[in-house]
PDB file of C-alpha atoms in Angstrom:
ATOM      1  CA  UNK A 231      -7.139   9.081 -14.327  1.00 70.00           C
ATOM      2  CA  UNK A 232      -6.668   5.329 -13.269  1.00 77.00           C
ATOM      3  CA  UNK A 233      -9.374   3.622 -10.781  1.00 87.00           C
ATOM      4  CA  UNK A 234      -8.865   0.301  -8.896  1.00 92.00           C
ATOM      5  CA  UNK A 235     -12.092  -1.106  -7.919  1.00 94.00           C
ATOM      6  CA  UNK A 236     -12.556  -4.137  -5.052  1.00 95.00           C
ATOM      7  CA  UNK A 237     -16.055  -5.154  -5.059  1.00 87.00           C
ATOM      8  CA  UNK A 238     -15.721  -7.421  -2.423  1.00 88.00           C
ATOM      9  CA  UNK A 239     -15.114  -5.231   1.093  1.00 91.00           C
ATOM     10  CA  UNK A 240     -15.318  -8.685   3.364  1.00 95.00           C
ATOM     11  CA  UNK A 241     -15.077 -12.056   2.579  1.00 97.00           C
ATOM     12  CA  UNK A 242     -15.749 -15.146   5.200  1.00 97.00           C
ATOM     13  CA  UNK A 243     -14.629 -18.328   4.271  1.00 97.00           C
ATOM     14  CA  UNK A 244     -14.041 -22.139   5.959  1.00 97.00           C
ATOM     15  CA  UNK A 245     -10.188 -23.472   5.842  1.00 96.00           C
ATOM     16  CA  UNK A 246     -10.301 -25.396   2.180  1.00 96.00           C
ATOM     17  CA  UNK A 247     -12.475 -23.413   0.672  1.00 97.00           C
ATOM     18  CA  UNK A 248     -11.394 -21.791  -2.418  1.00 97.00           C
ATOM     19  CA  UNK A 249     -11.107 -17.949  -3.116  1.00 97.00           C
ATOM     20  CA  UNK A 250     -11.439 -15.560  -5.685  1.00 97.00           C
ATOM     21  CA  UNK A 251     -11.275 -11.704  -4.857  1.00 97.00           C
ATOM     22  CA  UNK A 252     -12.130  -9.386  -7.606  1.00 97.00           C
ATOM     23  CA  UNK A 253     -10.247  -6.793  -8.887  1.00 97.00           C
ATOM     24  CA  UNK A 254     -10.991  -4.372 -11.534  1.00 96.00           C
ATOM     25  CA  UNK A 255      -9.044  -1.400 -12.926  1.00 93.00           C
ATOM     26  CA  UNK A 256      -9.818   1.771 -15.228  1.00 89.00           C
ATOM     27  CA  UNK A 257      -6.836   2.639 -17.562  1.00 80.00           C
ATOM     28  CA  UNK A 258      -6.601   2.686 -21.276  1.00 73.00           C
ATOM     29  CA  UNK A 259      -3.135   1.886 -21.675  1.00 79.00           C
ATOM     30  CA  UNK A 260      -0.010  -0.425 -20.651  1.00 82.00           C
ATOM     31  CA  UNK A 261      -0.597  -1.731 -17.161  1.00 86.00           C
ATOM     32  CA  UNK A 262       1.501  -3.170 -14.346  1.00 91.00           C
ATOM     33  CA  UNK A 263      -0.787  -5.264 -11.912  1.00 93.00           C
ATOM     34  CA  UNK A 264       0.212  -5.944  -8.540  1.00 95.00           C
ATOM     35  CA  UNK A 265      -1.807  -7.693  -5.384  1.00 97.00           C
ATOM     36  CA  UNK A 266      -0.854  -6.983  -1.804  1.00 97.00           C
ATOM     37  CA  UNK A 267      -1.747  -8.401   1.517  1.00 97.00           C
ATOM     38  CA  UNK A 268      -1.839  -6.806   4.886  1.00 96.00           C
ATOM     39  CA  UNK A 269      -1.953  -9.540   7.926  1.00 96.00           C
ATOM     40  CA  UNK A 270      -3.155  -8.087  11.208  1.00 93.00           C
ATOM     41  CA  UNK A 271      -1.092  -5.108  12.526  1.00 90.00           C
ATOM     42  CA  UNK A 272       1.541  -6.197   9.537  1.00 92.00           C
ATOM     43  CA  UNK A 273       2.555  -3.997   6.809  1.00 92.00           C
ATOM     44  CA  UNK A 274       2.082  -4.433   3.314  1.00 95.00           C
ATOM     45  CA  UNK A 275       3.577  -7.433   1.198  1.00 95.00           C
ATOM     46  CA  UNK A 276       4.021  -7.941  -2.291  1.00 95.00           C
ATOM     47  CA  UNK A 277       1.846 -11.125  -3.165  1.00 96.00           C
ATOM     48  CA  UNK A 278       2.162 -11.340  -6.948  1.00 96.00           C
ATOM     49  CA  UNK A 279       2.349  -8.898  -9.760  1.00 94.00           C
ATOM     50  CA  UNK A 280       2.049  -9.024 -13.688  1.00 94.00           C
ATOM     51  CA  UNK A 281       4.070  -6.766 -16.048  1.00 89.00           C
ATOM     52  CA  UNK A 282       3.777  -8.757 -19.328  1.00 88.00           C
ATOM     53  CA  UNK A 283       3.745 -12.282 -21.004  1.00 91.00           C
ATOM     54  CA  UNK A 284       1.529 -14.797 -19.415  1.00 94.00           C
ATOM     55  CA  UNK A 285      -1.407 -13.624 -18.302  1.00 94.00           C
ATOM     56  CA  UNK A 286      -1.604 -16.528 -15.166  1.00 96.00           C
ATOM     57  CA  UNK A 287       0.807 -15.108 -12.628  1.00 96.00           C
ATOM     58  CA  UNK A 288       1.918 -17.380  -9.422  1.00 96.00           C
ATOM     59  CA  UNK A 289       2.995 -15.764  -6.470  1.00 94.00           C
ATOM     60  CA  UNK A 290       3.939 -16.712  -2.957  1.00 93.00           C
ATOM     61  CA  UNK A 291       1.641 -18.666  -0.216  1.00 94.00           C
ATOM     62  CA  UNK A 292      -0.271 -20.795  -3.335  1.00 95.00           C
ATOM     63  CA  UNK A 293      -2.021 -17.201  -4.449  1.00 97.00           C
ATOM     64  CA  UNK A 294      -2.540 -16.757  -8.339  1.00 97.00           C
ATOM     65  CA  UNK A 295      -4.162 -14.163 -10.229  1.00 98.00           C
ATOM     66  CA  UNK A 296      -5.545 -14.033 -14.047  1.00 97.00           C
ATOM     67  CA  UNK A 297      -5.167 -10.497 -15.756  1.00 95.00           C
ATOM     68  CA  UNK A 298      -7.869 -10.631 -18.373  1.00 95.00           C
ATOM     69  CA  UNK A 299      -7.246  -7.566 -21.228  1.00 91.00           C
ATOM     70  CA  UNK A 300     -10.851  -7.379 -22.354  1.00 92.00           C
ATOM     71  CA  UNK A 301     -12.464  -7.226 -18.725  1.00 94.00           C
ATOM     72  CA  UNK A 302      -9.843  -4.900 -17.222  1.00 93.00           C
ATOM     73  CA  UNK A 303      -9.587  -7.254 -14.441  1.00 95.00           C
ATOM     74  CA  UNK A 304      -7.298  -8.859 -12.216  1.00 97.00           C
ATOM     75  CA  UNK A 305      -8.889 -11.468  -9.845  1.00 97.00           C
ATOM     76  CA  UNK A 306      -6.817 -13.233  -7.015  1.00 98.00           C
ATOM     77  CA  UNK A 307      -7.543 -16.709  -6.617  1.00 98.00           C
ATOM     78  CA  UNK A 308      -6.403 -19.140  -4.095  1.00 98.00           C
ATOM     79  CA  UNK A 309      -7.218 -23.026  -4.877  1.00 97.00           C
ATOM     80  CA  UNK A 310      -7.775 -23.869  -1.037  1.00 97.00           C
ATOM     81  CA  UNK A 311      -7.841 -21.320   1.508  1.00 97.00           C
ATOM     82  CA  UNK A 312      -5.685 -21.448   4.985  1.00 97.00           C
ATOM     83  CA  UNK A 313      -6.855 -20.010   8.870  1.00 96.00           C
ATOM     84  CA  UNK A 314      -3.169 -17.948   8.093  1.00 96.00           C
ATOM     85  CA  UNK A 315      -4.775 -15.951   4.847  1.00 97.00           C
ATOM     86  CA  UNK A 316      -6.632 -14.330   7.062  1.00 97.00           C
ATOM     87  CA  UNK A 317      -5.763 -10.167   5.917  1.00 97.00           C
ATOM     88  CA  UNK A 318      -6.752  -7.515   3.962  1.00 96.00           C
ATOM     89  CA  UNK A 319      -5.716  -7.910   0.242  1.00 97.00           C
ATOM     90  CA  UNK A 320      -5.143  -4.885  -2.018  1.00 96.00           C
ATOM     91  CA  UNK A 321      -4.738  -4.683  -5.920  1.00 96.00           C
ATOM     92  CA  UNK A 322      -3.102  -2.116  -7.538  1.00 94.00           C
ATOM     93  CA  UNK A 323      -2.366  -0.924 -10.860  1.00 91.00           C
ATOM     94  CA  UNK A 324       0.580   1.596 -12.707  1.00 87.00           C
ATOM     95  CA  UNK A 325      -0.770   3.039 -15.968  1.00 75.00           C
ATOM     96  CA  UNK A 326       1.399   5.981 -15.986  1.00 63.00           C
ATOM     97  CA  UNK A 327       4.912   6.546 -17.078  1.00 57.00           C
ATOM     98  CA  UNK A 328       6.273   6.649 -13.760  1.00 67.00           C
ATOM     99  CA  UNK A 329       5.416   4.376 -10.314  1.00 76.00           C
ATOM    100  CA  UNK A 330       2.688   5.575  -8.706  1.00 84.00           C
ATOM    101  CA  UNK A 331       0.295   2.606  -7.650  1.00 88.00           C
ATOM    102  CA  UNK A 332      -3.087   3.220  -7.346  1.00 89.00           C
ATOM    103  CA  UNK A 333      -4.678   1.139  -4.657  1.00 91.00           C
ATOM    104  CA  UNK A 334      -8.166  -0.371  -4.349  1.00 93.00           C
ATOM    105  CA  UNK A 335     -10.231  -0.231  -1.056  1.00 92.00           C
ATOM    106  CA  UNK A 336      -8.945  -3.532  -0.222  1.00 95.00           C
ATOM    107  CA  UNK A 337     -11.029  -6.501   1.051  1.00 96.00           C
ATOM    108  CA  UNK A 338     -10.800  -7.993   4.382  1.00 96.00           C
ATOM    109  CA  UNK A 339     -10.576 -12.065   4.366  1.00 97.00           C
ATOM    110  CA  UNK A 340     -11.291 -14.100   7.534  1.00 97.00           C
ATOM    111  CA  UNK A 341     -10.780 -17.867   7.288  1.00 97.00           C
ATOM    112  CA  UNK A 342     -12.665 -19.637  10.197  1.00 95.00           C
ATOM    113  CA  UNK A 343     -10.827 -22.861  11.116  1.00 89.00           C
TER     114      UNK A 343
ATOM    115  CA  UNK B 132      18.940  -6.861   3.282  1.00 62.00           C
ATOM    116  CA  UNK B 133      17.633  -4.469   4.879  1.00 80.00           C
ATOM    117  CA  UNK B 134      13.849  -3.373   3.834  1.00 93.00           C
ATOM    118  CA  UNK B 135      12.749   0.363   4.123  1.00 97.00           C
ATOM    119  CA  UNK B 136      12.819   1.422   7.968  1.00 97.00           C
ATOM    120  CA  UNK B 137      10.565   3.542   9.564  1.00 98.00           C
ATOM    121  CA  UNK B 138      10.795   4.987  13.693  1.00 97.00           C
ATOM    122  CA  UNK B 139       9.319   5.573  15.796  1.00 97.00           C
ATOM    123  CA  UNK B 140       6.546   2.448  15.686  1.00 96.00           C
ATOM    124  CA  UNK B 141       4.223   3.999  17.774  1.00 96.00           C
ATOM    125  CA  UNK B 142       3.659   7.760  19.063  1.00 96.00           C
ATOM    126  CA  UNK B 143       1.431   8.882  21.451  1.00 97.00           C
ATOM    127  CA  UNK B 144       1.218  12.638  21.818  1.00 96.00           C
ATOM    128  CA  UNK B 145      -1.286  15.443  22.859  1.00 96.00           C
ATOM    129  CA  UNK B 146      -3.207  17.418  20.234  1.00 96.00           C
ATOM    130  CA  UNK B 147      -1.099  20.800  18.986  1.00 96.00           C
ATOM    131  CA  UNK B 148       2.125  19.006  19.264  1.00 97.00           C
ATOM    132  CA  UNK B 149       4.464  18.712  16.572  1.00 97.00           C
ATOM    133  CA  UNK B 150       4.893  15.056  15.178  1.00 98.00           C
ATOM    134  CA  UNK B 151       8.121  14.146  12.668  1.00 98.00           C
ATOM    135  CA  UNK B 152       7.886  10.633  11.419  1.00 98.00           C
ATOM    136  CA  UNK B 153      11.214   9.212   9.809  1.00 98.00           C
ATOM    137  CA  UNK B 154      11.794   6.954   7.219  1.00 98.00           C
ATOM    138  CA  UNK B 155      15.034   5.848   5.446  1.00 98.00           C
ATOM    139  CA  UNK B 156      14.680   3.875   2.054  1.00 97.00           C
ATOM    140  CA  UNK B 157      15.631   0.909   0.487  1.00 96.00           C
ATOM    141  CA  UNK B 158      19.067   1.723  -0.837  1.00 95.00           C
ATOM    142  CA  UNK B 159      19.070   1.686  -4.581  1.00 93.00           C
ATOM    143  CA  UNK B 160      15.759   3.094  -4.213  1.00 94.00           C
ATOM    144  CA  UNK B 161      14.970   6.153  -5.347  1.00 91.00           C
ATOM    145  CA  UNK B 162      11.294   6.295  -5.392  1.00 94.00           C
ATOM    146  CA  UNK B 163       9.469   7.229  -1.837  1.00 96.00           C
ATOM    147  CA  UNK B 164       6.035   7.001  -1.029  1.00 96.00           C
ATOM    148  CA  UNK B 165       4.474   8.257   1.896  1.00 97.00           C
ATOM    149  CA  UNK B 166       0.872   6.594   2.495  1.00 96.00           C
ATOM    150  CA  UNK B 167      -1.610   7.134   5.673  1.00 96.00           C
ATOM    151  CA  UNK B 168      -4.320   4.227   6.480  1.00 94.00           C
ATOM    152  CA  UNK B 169      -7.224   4.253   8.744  1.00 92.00           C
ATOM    153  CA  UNK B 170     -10.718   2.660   9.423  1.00 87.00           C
ATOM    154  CA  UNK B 171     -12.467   5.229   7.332  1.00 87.00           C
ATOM    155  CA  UNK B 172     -10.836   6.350   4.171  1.00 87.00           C
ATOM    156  CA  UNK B 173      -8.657   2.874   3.569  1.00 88.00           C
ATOM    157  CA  UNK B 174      -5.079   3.548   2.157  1.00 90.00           C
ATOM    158  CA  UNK B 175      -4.020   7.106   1.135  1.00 91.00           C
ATOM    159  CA  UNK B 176      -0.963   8.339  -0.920  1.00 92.00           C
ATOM    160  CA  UNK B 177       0.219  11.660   0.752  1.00 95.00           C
ATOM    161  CA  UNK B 178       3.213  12.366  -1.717  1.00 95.00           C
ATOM    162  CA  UNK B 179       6.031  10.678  -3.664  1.00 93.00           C
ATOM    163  CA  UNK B 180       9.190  11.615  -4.064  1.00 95.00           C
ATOM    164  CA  UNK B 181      11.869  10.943  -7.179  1.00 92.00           C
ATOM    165  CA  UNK B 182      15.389  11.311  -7.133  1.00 93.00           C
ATOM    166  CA  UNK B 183      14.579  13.314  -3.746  1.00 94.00           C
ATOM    167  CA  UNK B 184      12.260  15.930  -5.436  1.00 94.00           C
ATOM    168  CA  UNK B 185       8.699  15.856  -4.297  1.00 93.00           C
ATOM    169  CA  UNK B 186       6.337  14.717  -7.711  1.00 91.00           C
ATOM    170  CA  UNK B 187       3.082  14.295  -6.160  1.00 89.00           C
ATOM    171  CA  UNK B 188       1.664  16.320  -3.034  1.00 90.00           C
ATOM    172  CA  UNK B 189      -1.762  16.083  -4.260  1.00 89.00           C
ATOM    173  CA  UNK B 190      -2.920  13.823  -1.346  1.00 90.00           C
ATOM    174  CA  UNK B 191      -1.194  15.676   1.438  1.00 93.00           C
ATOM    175  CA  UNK B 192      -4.431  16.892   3.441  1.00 88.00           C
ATOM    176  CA  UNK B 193      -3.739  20.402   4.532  1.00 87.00           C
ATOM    177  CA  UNK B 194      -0.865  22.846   5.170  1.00 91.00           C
ATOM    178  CA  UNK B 195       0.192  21.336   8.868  1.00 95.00           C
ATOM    179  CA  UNK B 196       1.218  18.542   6.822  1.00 97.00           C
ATOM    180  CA  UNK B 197       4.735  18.286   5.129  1.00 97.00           C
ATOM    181  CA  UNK B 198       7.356  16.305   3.960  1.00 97.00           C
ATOM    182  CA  UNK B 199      11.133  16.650   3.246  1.00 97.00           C
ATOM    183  CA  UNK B 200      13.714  14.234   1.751  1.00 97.00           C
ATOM    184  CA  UNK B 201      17.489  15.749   2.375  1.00 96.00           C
ATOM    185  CA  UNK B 202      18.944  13.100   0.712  1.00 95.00           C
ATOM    186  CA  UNK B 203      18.006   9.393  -0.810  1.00 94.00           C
ATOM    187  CA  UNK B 204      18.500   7.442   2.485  1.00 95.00           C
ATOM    188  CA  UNK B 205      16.221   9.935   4.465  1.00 96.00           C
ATOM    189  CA  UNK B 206      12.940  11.558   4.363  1.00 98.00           C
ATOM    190  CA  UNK B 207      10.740  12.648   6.999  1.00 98.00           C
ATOM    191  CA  UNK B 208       6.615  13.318   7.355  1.00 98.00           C
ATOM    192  CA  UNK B 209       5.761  16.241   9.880  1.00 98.00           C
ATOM    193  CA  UNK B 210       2.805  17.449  11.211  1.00 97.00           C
ATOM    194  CA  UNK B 211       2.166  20.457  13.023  1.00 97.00           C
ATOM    195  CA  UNK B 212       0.299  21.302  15.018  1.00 96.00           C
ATOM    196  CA  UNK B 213      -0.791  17.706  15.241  1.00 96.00           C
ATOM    197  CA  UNK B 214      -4.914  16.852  15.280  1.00 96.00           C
ATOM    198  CA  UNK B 215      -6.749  14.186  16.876  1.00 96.00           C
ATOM    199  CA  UNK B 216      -7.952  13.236  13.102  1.00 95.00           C
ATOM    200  CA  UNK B 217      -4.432  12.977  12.463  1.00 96.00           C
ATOM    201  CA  UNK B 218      -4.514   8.997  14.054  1.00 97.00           C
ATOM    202  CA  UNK B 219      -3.564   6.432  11.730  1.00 97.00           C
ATOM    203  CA  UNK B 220      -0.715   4.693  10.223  1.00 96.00           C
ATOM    204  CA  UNK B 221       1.541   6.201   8.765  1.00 97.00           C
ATOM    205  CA  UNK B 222       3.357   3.860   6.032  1.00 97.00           C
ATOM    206  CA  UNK B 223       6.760   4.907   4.097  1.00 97.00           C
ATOM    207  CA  UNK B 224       7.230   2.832   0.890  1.00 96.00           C
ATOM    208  CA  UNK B 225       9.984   2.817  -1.976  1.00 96.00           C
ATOM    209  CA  UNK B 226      10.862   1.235  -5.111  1.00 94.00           C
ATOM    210  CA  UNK B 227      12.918   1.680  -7.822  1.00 90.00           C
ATOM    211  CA  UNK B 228      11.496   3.896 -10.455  1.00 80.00           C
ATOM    212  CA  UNK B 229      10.529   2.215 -12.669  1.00 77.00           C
ATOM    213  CA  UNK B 230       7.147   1.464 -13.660  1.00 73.00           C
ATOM    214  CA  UNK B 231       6.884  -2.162 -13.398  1.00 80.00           C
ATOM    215  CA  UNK B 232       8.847  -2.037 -10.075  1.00 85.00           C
ATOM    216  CA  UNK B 233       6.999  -3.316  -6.912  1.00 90.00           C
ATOM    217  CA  UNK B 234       6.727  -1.201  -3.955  1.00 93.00           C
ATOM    218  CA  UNK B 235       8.299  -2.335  -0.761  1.00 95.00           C
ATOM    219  CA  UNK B 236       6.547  -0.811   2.954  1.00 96.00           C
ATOM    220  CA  UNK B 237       7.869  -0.393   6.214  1.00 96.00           C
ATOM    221  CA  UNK B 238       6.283  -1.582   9.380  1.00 95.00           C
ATOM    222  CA  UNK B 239       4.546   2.015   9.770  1.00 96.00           C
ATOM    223  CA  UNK B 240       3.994   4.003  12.256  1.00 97.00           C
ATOM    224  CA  UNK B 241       1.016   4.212  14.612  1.00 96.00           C
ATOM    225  CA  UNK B 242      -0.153   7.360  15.571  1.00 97.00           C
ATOM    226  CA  UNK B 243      -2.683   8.235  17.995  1.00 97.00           C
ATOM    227  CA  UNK B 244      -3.005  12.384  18.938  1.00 97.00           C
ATOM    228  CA  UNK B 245      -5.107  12.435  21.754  1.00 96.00           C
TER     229      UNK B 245
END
């Protein structure tokens, strides 16, 4: 069975500061990574996701994330953080054949202007 | 293009009623995901469906809980009778299925049983 682990439940930061949010996964095999994030009362958005090839993925609002092999991880990073990234962020990961995404706890980000 | 609907948005009802949530797909999707979310327990898959047929009702929490899909531009969540612990938000997803196909949600549906 595949795991996604969040270590971080709540994260404060200033506006500028950078950000990193940890993600780690347990699965053997082929993965598919994927990071979501929930603004208040909003539904889930796709933020970036990693299938194959390079292992730096971009995504949307200035997000990036690293999948590293060896540590079964898949941080989010975020150069210089905005009062607007303020959500909950979710990683996920597909190991199976099929498209079931399991989710990690999530981890709540305030930015304090 | 239209993303995956869900109705109603909110729904307040009494405890012991019966509660049908609604959610049409994507189309071209025929993955569905039904997830509940609350305070507590985070983000939970109920049950998926492929090609209409349910795969995976492992997370569906007890018997007053079910779920139908008729067709690939419908399914619907029920609950009855309906339990205060039943309050959350409810979240329909789909995607095309495919492994390495991203998941798009709905605006979910808050429910509170009172």
């Amino acid at each position: 069975a595949q795991s996604v682990s969040q270590h971080n439940h709540h994260v404060i930061l200033s506006e500028a500061a950078s950000l990193e949010l940890g993600c780690n996964y347990s699965y053997g095999g082929t993965v598919n990574l994927f990071w979501y994030v929930q603004y208040p009362g909003q539904h889930l958005q796709l933020l970036l996701k990693y299938f194959s090839g390079d292992p730096l993925v971009k995504g949307i609002k200035g997000f990036e994330a690293e999948f590293i092999k060896s540590k079964f991880s898949f941080n989010l990073r975020k150069p210089s953080v905005q009062w607007s990234d303020t959500a909950e962020y979710f990683c996920a990961v597909n190991g199976n054949a099929g498209n079931m995404l399991t989710f990690g706890g999530g981890t709540r980000l305030m930015v304090k202007p | 293009d239209a993303g995956v609907i869900q109705s109603p948005r909110h729904e307040v009802t009494e405890m012991g009623q019966e509660v049908t949530l609604r959610c049409k797909p994507i189309s071209g999707h025929n993955s569905l995901f039904w997830y509940r979310q609350t305070m507590m327990r985070g983000l939970e898959l109920l049950i998926y469906f492929n090609n209409n047929v349910p795969i995976d009702d492992s997370g569906m929490p007890e018997d007053r809980f079910s779920a139908k899909m008729p067709n690939a531009s419908f399914s619907t969540l029920k609950i009855q009778p309906s339990e205060p612990r039943d309050s959350a938000v409810y979240f329909c997803a789909s995607s095309r299925a495919s492994s390495n196909q991203p998941q798009h949600f709905g605006d979910g549906t808050r429910l509170s049983i009172l």
